mmCIF file of C-alpha atoms in Angstrom:
data_model
loop_
_atom_site.group_PDB
_atom_site.id
_atom_site.type_symbol
_atom_site.label_atom_id
_atom_site.label_comp_id
_atom_site.label_asym_id
_atom_site.label_seq_id
_atom_site.Cartn_x
_atom_site.Cartn_y
_atom_site.Cartn_z
ATOM 1 C CA MET E 1 -11.325 18.752 -21.572
ATOM 2 C CA LEU E 2 -9.986 18.451 -18.016
ATOM 3 C CA LYS E 3 -13.522 18.222 -16.646
ATOM 4 C CA LEU E 4 -14.359 15.436 -19.109
ATOM 5 C CA ALA E 5 -11.164 13.582 -18.188
ATOM 6 C CA ILE E 6 -12.016 13.776 -14.485
ATOM 7 C CA ILE E 7 -15.563 12.550 -15.140
ATOM 8 C CA GLY E 8 -14.249 9.715 -17.305
ATOM 9 C CA LEU E 9 -11.698 8.563 -14.747
ATOM 10 C CA THR E 10 -14.200 8.806 -11.891
ATOM 11 C CA CYS E 11 -16.732 6.713 -13.825
ATOM 12 C CA THR E 12 -14.082 4.103 -14.584
ATOM 13 C CA ILE E 13 -13.081 3.918 -10.922
ATOM 14 C CA LEU E 14 -16.741 3.409 -10.022
ATOM 15 C CA LEU E 15 -16.917 0.575 -12.552
ATOM 16 C CA ILE E 16 -13.799 -1.031 -11.066
ATOM 17 C CA LEU E 17 -15.282 -0.886 -7.573
ATOM 18 C CA ILE E 18 -18.582 -2.337 -8.792
ATOM 19 C CA LEU E 19 -16.810 -5.183 -10.613
ATOM 20 C CA PHE E 20 -14.669 -5.801 -7.549
ATOM 21 C CA ARG E 21 -17.782 -6.011 -5.380
ATOM 22 C CA MET E 22 -19.433 -8.442 -7.806
ATOM 23 C CA SER E 23 -16.343 -10.642 -8.051
ATOM 24 C CA ASN E 24 -16.150 -10.920 -4.262
ATOM 25 C CA ASN E 25 -19.852 -11.566 -3.703
ATOM 26 C CA PRO E 26 -20.516 -14.647 -1.543
ATOM 27 C CA THR E 27 -22.403 -17.555 -3.081
ATOM 28 C CA ILE E 28 -26.108 -17.440 -2.233
ATOM 29 C CA CYS E 29 -28.663 -20.229 -2.511
ATOM 30 C CA GLU E 30 -32.446 -20.170 -2.361
ATOM 31 C CA THR E 31 -34.120 -21.765 0.654
ATOM 32 C CA SER E 32 -37.533 -23.365 0.542
ATOM 33 C CA ASP E 33 -39.141 -20.122 1.680
ATOM 34 C CA GLY E 34 -37.440 -18.211 -1.118
ATOM 35 C CA SER E 35 -35.045 -16.283 1.092
ATOM 36 C CA GLY E 36 -31.394 -15.938 0.154
ATOM 37 C CA THR E 37 -29.042 -17.735 2.520
ATOM 38 C CA LEU E 38 -25.262 -17.741 2.497
ATOM 39 C CA LEU E 39 -23.897 -21.201 1.728
ATOM 40 C CA ASN E 40 -21.164 -20.780 4.325
ATOM 41 C CA GLY E 41 -22.506 -21.618 7.774
ATOM 42 C CA ASN E 42 -19.930 -19.516 9.607
ATOM 43 C CA SER E 43 -21.930 -16.584 10.988
ATOM 44 C CA THR E 44 -18.781 -14.591 11.800
ATOM 45 C CA LEU E 45 -17.551 -14.952 8.232
ATOM 46 C CA ASN E 46 -20.987 -14.038 6.914
ATOM 47 C CA ASP E 47 -21.040 -10.907 9.089
ATOM 48 C CA ASP E 48 -17.591 -9.968 7.763
ATOM 49 C CA ILE E 49 -18.803 -10.420 4.194
ATOM 50 C CA ILE E 50 -21.851 -8.234 4.830
ATOM 51 C CA MET E 51 -19.677 -5.518 6.394
ATOM 52 C CA SER E 52 -17.288 -5.818 3.447
ATOM 53 C CA GLU E 53 -20.137 -5.290 0.993
ATOM 54 C CA HIS E 54 -21.383 -2.268 2.928
ATOM 55 C CA LEU E 55 -17.917 -0.702 2.800
ATOM 56 C CA GLN E 56 -17.647 -1.315 -0.937
ATOM 57 C CA VAL E 57 -21.069 0.261 -1.502
ATOM 58 C CA ASP E 58 -20.013 3.244 0.610
ATOM 59 C CA ALA E 59 -16.870 3.587 -1.522
ATOM 60 C CA ILE E 60 -18.921 3.551 -4.723
ATOM 61 C CA LEU E 61 -21.215 6.260 -3.346
ATOM 62 C CA HIS E 62 -18.213 8.247 -2.092
ATOM 63 C CA TYR E 63 -16.549 8.445 -5.505
ATOM 64 C CA ALA E 64 -19.874 8.911 -7.299
ATOM 65 C CA THR E 65 -20.506 12.097 -5.319
ATOM 66 C CA SER E 66 -16.932 13.401 -5.164
ATOM 67 C CA ARG E 67 -15.092 15.779 -7.461
ATOM 68 C CA VAL E 68 -11.660 14.561 -6.417
ATOM 69 C CA ILE E 69 -9.863 11.720 -8.159
ATOM 70 C CA PRO E 70 -7.214 9.236 -6.970
ATOM 71 C CA GLN E 71 -3.524 9.976 -7.421
ATOM 72 C CA GLN E 72 -2.895 7.090 -9.821
ATOM 73 C CA THR E 73 -4.057 6.770 -13.416
ATOM 74 C CA LEU E 74 -6.569 4.146 -14.470
ATOM 75 C CA ASP E 75 -3.904 1.827 -15.920
ATOM 76 C CA GLU E 76 -1.862 2.141 -12.728
ATOM 77 C CA ILE E 77 -4.905 1.459 -10.550
ATOM 78 C CA LYS E 78 -5.621 -1.704 -12.554
ATOM 79 C CA ILE E 79 -2.302 -3.260 -11.483
ATOM 80 C CA SER E 80 -3.058 -2.685 -7.811
ATOM 81 C CA PHE E 81 -6.707 -3.677 -8.297
ATOM 82 C CA ASN E 82 -5.824 -7.038 -9.857
ATOM 83 C CA LEU E 83 -3.205 -7.732 -7.202
ATOM 84 C CA ILE E 84 -5.482 -6.916 -4.250
ATOM 85 C CA LYS E 85 -8.315 -8.878 -5.844
ATOM 86 C CA SER E 86 -6.071 -11.962 -6.116
ATOM 87 C CA LEU E 87 -4.882 -11.792 -2.486
ATOM 88 C CA THR E 88 -7.751 -10.325 -0.463
ATOM 89 C CA PRO E 89 -8.254 -10.675 2.455
ATOM 90 C CA CYS E 90 -4.633 -9.722 3.000
ATOM 91 C CA ASN E 91 -2.381 -7.394 4.964
ATOM 92 C CA LEU E 92 -1.966 -4.154 2.997
ATOM 93 C CA LEU E 93 0.379 -1.391 4.162
ATOM 94 C CA VAL E 94 0.137 1.942 2.337
ATOM 95 C CA PHE E 95 2.633 4.791 2.588
ATOM 96 C CA GLY E 96 0.628 7.969 2.066
ATOM 97 C CA LEU E 97 -2.971 8.981 2.742
ATOM 98 C CA GLY E 98 -4.932 10.442 -0.125
ATOM 99 C CA HIS E 99 -8.194 10.611 -2.009
ATOM 100 C CA ASP E 100 -7.657 6.993 -3.077
ATOM 101 C CA SER E 101 -7.373 5.649 0.492
ATOM 102 C CA PHE E 102 -11.074 4.771 0.696
ATOM 103 C CA MET E 103 -10.722 2.797 -2.533
ATOM 104 C CA TRP E 104 -7.817 0.672 -1.254
ATOM 105 C CA SER E 105 -9.589 0.038 2.050
ATOM 106 C CA SER E 106 -12.801 -1.040 0.339
ATOM 107 C CA MET E 107 -10.942 -3.435 -1.969
ATOM 108 C CA ASN E 108 -9.414 -5.161 1.060
ATOM 109 C CA SER E 109 -12.305 -4.662 3.452
ATOM 110 C CA ARG E 110 -12.046 -8.142 5.001
ATOM 111 C CA GLY E 111 -8.294 -7.817 5.442
ATOM 112 C CA THR E 112 -6.059 -5.368 7.296
ATOM 113 C CA THR E 113 -5.299 -2.075 5.555
ATOM 114 C CA PHE E 114 -3.047 0.394 7.348
ATOM 115 C CA PHE E 115 -1.808 3.818 6.214
ATOM 116 C CA LEU E 116 1.327 5.765 7.145
ATOM 117 C CA GLU E 117 1.201 9.551 6.622
ATOM 118 C CA GLU E 118 3.718 12.249 7.497
ATOM 119 C CA ASP E 119 1.420 15.298 7.528
ATOM 120 C CA PRO E 120 -0.928 15.488 10.569
ATOM 121 C CA LYS E 121 -3.002 18.272 9.011
ATOM 122 C CA TRP E 122 -3.523 16.282 5.823
ATOM 123 C CA SER E 123 -4.377 13.184 7.884
ATOM 124 C CA ARG E 124 -7.106 15.068 9.730
ATOM 125 C CA ALA E 125 -8.523 16.379 6.455
ATOM 126 C CA ILE E 126 -8.705 12.905 4.906
ATOM 127 C CA LEU E 127 -9.905 11.081 8.011
ATOM 128 C CA LYS E 128 -12.609 13.500 9.142
ATOM 129 C CA ASP E 129 -15.170 11.658 6.998
ATOM 130 C CA LEU E 130 -13.352 8.301 6.947
ATOM 131 C CA SER E 131 -12.862 7.582 10.619
ATOM 132 C CA PHE E 132 -12.779 3.807 10.059
ATOM 133 C CA ILE E 133 -9.446 4.054 8.202
ATOM 134 C CA ARG E 134 -6.511 2.925 10.312
ATOM 135 C CA SER E 135 -3.408 5.084 10.133
ATOM 136 C CA ASN E 136 -0.373 6.424 11.965
ATOM 137 C CA THR E 137 1.461 9.714 11.593
ATOM 138 C CA VAL E 138 5.166 9.191 10.870
ATOM 139 C CA ARG E 139 7.949 11.673 11.597
ATOM 140 C CA TYR E 140 10.618 10.850 9.031
ATOM 141 C CA ARG E 141 14.300 11.356 9.787
ATOM 142 C CA THR E 142 15.230 12.217 6.200
ATOM 143 C CA THR E 143 14.802 14.960 3.625
ATOM 144 C CA LEU E 144 14.850 14.628 -0.140
ATOM 145 C CA TYR E 145 17.885 16.920 -0.204
ATOM 146 C CA GLU E 146 19.883 14.156 1.531
ATOM 147 C CA ALA E 147 19.034 11.417 -0.971
ATOM 148 C CA GLU E 148 22.548 11.042 -2.430
ATOM 149 C CA LYS E 149 24.286 11.350 0.945
ATOM 150 C CA LEU E 150 22.010 8.675 2.372
ATOM 151 C CA ILE E 151 23.329 6.189 -0.179
ATOM 152 C CA ASP E 152 26.846 6.879 1.129
ATOM 153 C CA HIS E 153 25.492 6.512 4.659
ATOM 154 C CA TYR E 154 23.979 3.146 3.724
ATOM 155 C CA ASN E 155 27.279 1.922 2.293
ATOM 156 C CA LYS E 156 29.248 2.963 5.390
ATOM 157 C CA GLU E 157 26.822 2.128 8.211
ATOM 158 C CA PRO E 158 26.819 -1.605 9.117
ATOM 159 C CA ASP E 159 23.375 -1.335 10.722
ATOM 160 C CA CYS E 160 21.971 -0.463 7.289
ATOM 161 C CA TRP E 161 23.463 -3.476 5.540
ATOM 162 C CA ALA E 162 21.194 -6.281 4.410
ATOM 163 C CA ARG E 163 22.772 -8.855 6.718
ATOM 164 C CA LYS E 164 21.901 -6.748 9.795
ATOM 165 C CA SER E 165 18.791 -5.045 8.502
ATOM 166 C CA ILE E 166 16.134 -4.464 11.145
ATOM 167 C CA LEU E 167 13.757 -1.551 11.641
ATOM 168 C CA ARG E 168 12.528 -1.570 15.233
ATOM 169 C CA GLY E 169 15.078 0.166 17.469
ATOM 170 C CA ASN E 170 17.548 0.773 14.645
ATOM 171 C CA SER E 171 18.686 4.320 15.440
ATOM 172 C CA LYS E 172 22.029 4.127 13.633
ATOM 173 C CA CYS E 173 20.660 3.575 10.149
ATOM 174 C CA LYS E 174 18.942 6.785 9.033
ATOM 175 C CA LEU E 175 17.018 4.901 6.358
ATOM 176 C CA ALA E 176 15.364 2.571 8.848
ATOM 177 C CA LEU E 177 11.879 3.564 9.965
ATOM 178 C CA ASN E 178 12.484 2.934 13.658
ATOM 179 C CA MET E 179 9.504 4.968 14.901
ATOM 180 C CA LEU E 180 6.577 2.902 13.641
ATOM 181 C CA SER E 181 3.870 1.410 15.830
ATOM 182 C CA LYS E 182 3.931 -2.132 17.191
ATOM 183 C CA GLU E 183 1.019 -2.961 14.903
ATOM 184 C CA VAL E 184 3.152 -2.231 11.843
ATOM 185 C CA TYR E 185 6.197 -4.151 13.066
ATOM 186 C CA ASP E 186 4.277 -7.205 14.269
ATOM 187 C CA LYS E 187 2.434 -7.907 11.009
ATOM 188 C CA GLU E 188 3.806 -9.482 7.867
ATOM 189 C CA TRP E 189 2.543 -7.328 5.023
ATOM 190 C CA ASP E 190 1.455 -9.105 1.850
ATOM 191 C CA ILE E 191 1.327 -5.862 -0.134
ATOM 192 C CA ILE E 192 3.250 -2.659 0.557
ATOM 193 C CA MET E 193 2.146 0.307 -1.537
ATOM 194 C CA ILE E 194 4.497 3.296 -1.614
ATOM 195 C CA ASP E 195 2.711 6.441 -2.787
ATOM 196 C CA GLY E 196 4.101 8.663 -0.044
ATOM 197 C CA PRO E 197 5.575 10.507 1.702
ATOM 198 C CA LYS E 198 6.037 13.663 -0.351
ATOM 199 C CA GLY E 199 9.096 13.654 -2.561
ATOM 200 C CA TYR E 200 8.976 16.653 -4.879
ATOM 201 C CA PHE E 201 10.806 19.416 -2.945
ATOM 202 C CA ASP E 202 14.098 19.462 -1.045
ATOM 203 C CA GLN E 203 12.699 19.605 2.491
ATOM 204 C CA ALA E 204 10.141 16.861 1.891
ATOM 205 C CA PRO E 205 10.906 13.512 3.566
ATOM 206 C CA GLY E 206 11.333 11.737 0.240
ATOM 207 C CA ARG E 207 10.617 8.045 -0.234
ATOM 208 C CA MET E 208 14.109 6.754 0.511
ATOM 209 C CA SER E 209 13.190 5.386 3.954
ATOM 210 C CA ALA E 210 9.896 3.947 2.750
ATOM 211 C CA ILE E 211 11.603 2.009 -0.053
ATOM 212 C CA TYR E 212 14.451 0.800 2.162
ATOM 213 C CA SER E 213 12.075 -0.220 4.961
ATOM 214 C CA ALA E 214 9.757 -2.050 2.548
ATOM 215 C CA ALA E 215 12.760 -4.057 1.349
ATOM 216 C CA VAL E 216 13.722 -4.906 4.941
ATOM 217 C CA MET E 217 10.162 -6.022 5.762
ATOM 218 C CA ALA E 218 10.096 -8.217 2.657
ATOM 219 C CA ARG E 219 13.483 -9.821 3.391
ATOM 220 C CA ASN E 220 12.454 -10.585 6.974
ATOM 221 C CA ARG E 221 9.185 -12.264 6.001
ATOM 222 C CA LYS E 222 8.731 -15.620 7.762
ATOM 223 C CA GLY E 223 5.449 -16.735 6.205
ATOM 224 C CA PRO E 224 4.992 -18.342 2.784
ATOM 225 C CA GLY E 225 5.111 -16.400 -0.442
ATOM 226 C CA VAL E 226 6.596 -13.086 -1.487
ATOM 227 C CA THR E 227 5.949 -9.497 -0.467
ATOM 228 C CA HIS E 228 4.407 -7.441 -3.248
ATOM 229 C CA VAL E 229 5.740 -3.877 -3.351
ATOM 230 C CA ILE E 230 3.904 -1.285 -5.439
ATOM 231 C CA LEU E 231 5.968 1.865 -6.019
ATOM 232 C CA HIS E 232 4.490 4.998 -7.585
ATOM 233 C CA ASP E 233 6.283 7.969 -9.214
ATOM 234 C CA VAL E 234 9.196 5.969 -10.635
ATOM 235 C CA ASP E 235 9.636 8.700 -13.230
ATOM 236 C CA ARG E 236 11.529 10.578 -10.492
ATOM 237 C CA ASP E 237 15.230 9.885 -10.005
ATOM 238 C CA VAL E 238 15.123 9.116 -6.273
ATOM 239 C CA GLU E 239 12.317 6.567 -6.544
ATOM 240 C CA LYS E 240 14.009 4.861 -9.482
ATOM 241 C CA VAL E 241 17.517 4.759 -7.978
ATOM 242 C CA TYR E 242 16.379 3.541 -4.558
ATOM 243 C CA ALA E 243 14.068 0.942 -6.099
ATOM 244 C CA GLU E 244 16.927 -0.512 -8.121
ATOM 245 C CA LEU E 245 19.208 -0.438 -5.074
ATOM 246 C CA PHE E 246 16.863 -2.104 -2.567
ATOM 247 C CA LEU E 247 13.879 -3.688 -4.369
ATOM 248 C CA CYS E 248 15.981 -4.967 -7.298
ATOM 249 C CA ARG E 249 15.368 -5.059 -11.044
ATOM 250 C CA LYS E 250 15.251 -8.873 -10.945
ATOM 251 C CA ASN E 251 12.141 -8.636 -8.730
ATOM 252 C CA LEU E 252 10.295 -6.228 -11.051
ATOM 253 C CA VAL E 253 7.344 -8.160 -12.498
ATOM 254 C CA ASN E 254 5.058 -5.474 -13.884
ATOM 255 C CA GLY E 255 4.914 -1.787 -14.599
ATOM 256 C CA VAL E 256 2.862 0.836 -16.367
ATOM 257 C CA GLY E 257 3.063 4.611 -16.459
ATOM 258 C CA LYS E 258 4.784 5.777 -13.272
ATOM 259 C CA LEU E 259 4.132 2.577 -11.322
ATOM 260 C CA TRP E 260 6.301 -0.512 -10.737
ATOM 261 C CA HIS E 261 5.251 -3.806 -9.150
ATOM 262 C CA PHE E 262 7.927 -5.894 -7.411
ATOM 263 C CA GLU E 263 7.686 -9.383 -5.940
ATOM 264 C CA VAL E 264 10.339 -9.460 -3.228
ATOM 265 C CA PRO E 265 11.082 -12.907 -1.764
ATOM 266 C CA PRO E 266 12.218 -13.435 1.823
ATOM 267 C CA ALA E 267 15.974 -13.683 2.197
ATOM 268 C CA SER E 268 17.072 -17.313 2.041
ATOM 269 C CA ASP E 269 20.482 -16.190 3.272
ATOM 270 C CA MET E 270 20.611 -13.085 5.460
ATOM 271 C CA ASN E 271 24.283 -12.631 4.567
ATOM 272 C CA THR E 272 23.391 -11.682 1.004
ATOM 273 C CA ASP E 273 23.007 -8.099 -0.218
ATOM 274 C CA PHE E 274 19.651 -6.563 -1.093
ATOM 275 C CA CYS E 275 20.242 -7.040 -4.822
#
């Protein structure tokens, strides 16, 4: 039964990737000599589209020949799939490297997709065959064991409060990811997917900092529109409590299984609280 379930899910993922590739295919017209020519005359754009198609084909072949499956269920993947499809090319930041990383990259192949992973050994294992994936290793300052105490810390530490919330250089707030690369800080992320770091044993980093930092990035957005935050494993207490504290129930627009989708607007008044 398990083998059949894995085969079924893998086949469905392949179908999603194929449909995604078809839906993002550039318009082609026939020339007088019968050759297919892209309607858009921008050669740089056309090259990007061709590279995008190659990456999507590679992803299809990758999952067709792999025994591993992504961390999310099919219904959960559909939410992210539809969102990325509607926004691509976009800036996509993903907390956590995994067997689904190739899939997310291929869906946004003409945009910027960047991964943050806490385990160097795991990063090397994932990236050895996927060297094109862009990622950083993050050394978190938290452990899951501290989750409740960190809420007290947030309430007492002014540098954690919404009105002063910054990430870069913020050493006083333990929830702030102050060790990220310039590339992460300098971009405005259209989608932030939180499916890491690990959060299922006491000494794991937990996702407290990832959730808090995603909320700060969204509040500080200067460009138009909202920041979409996809949070996985909301069946766990820490993910649920921190999501309601920083991402806000009022911003929850969709959810299925263990996944929630938030649309977090930029702060119109920086003196307001997170929620």
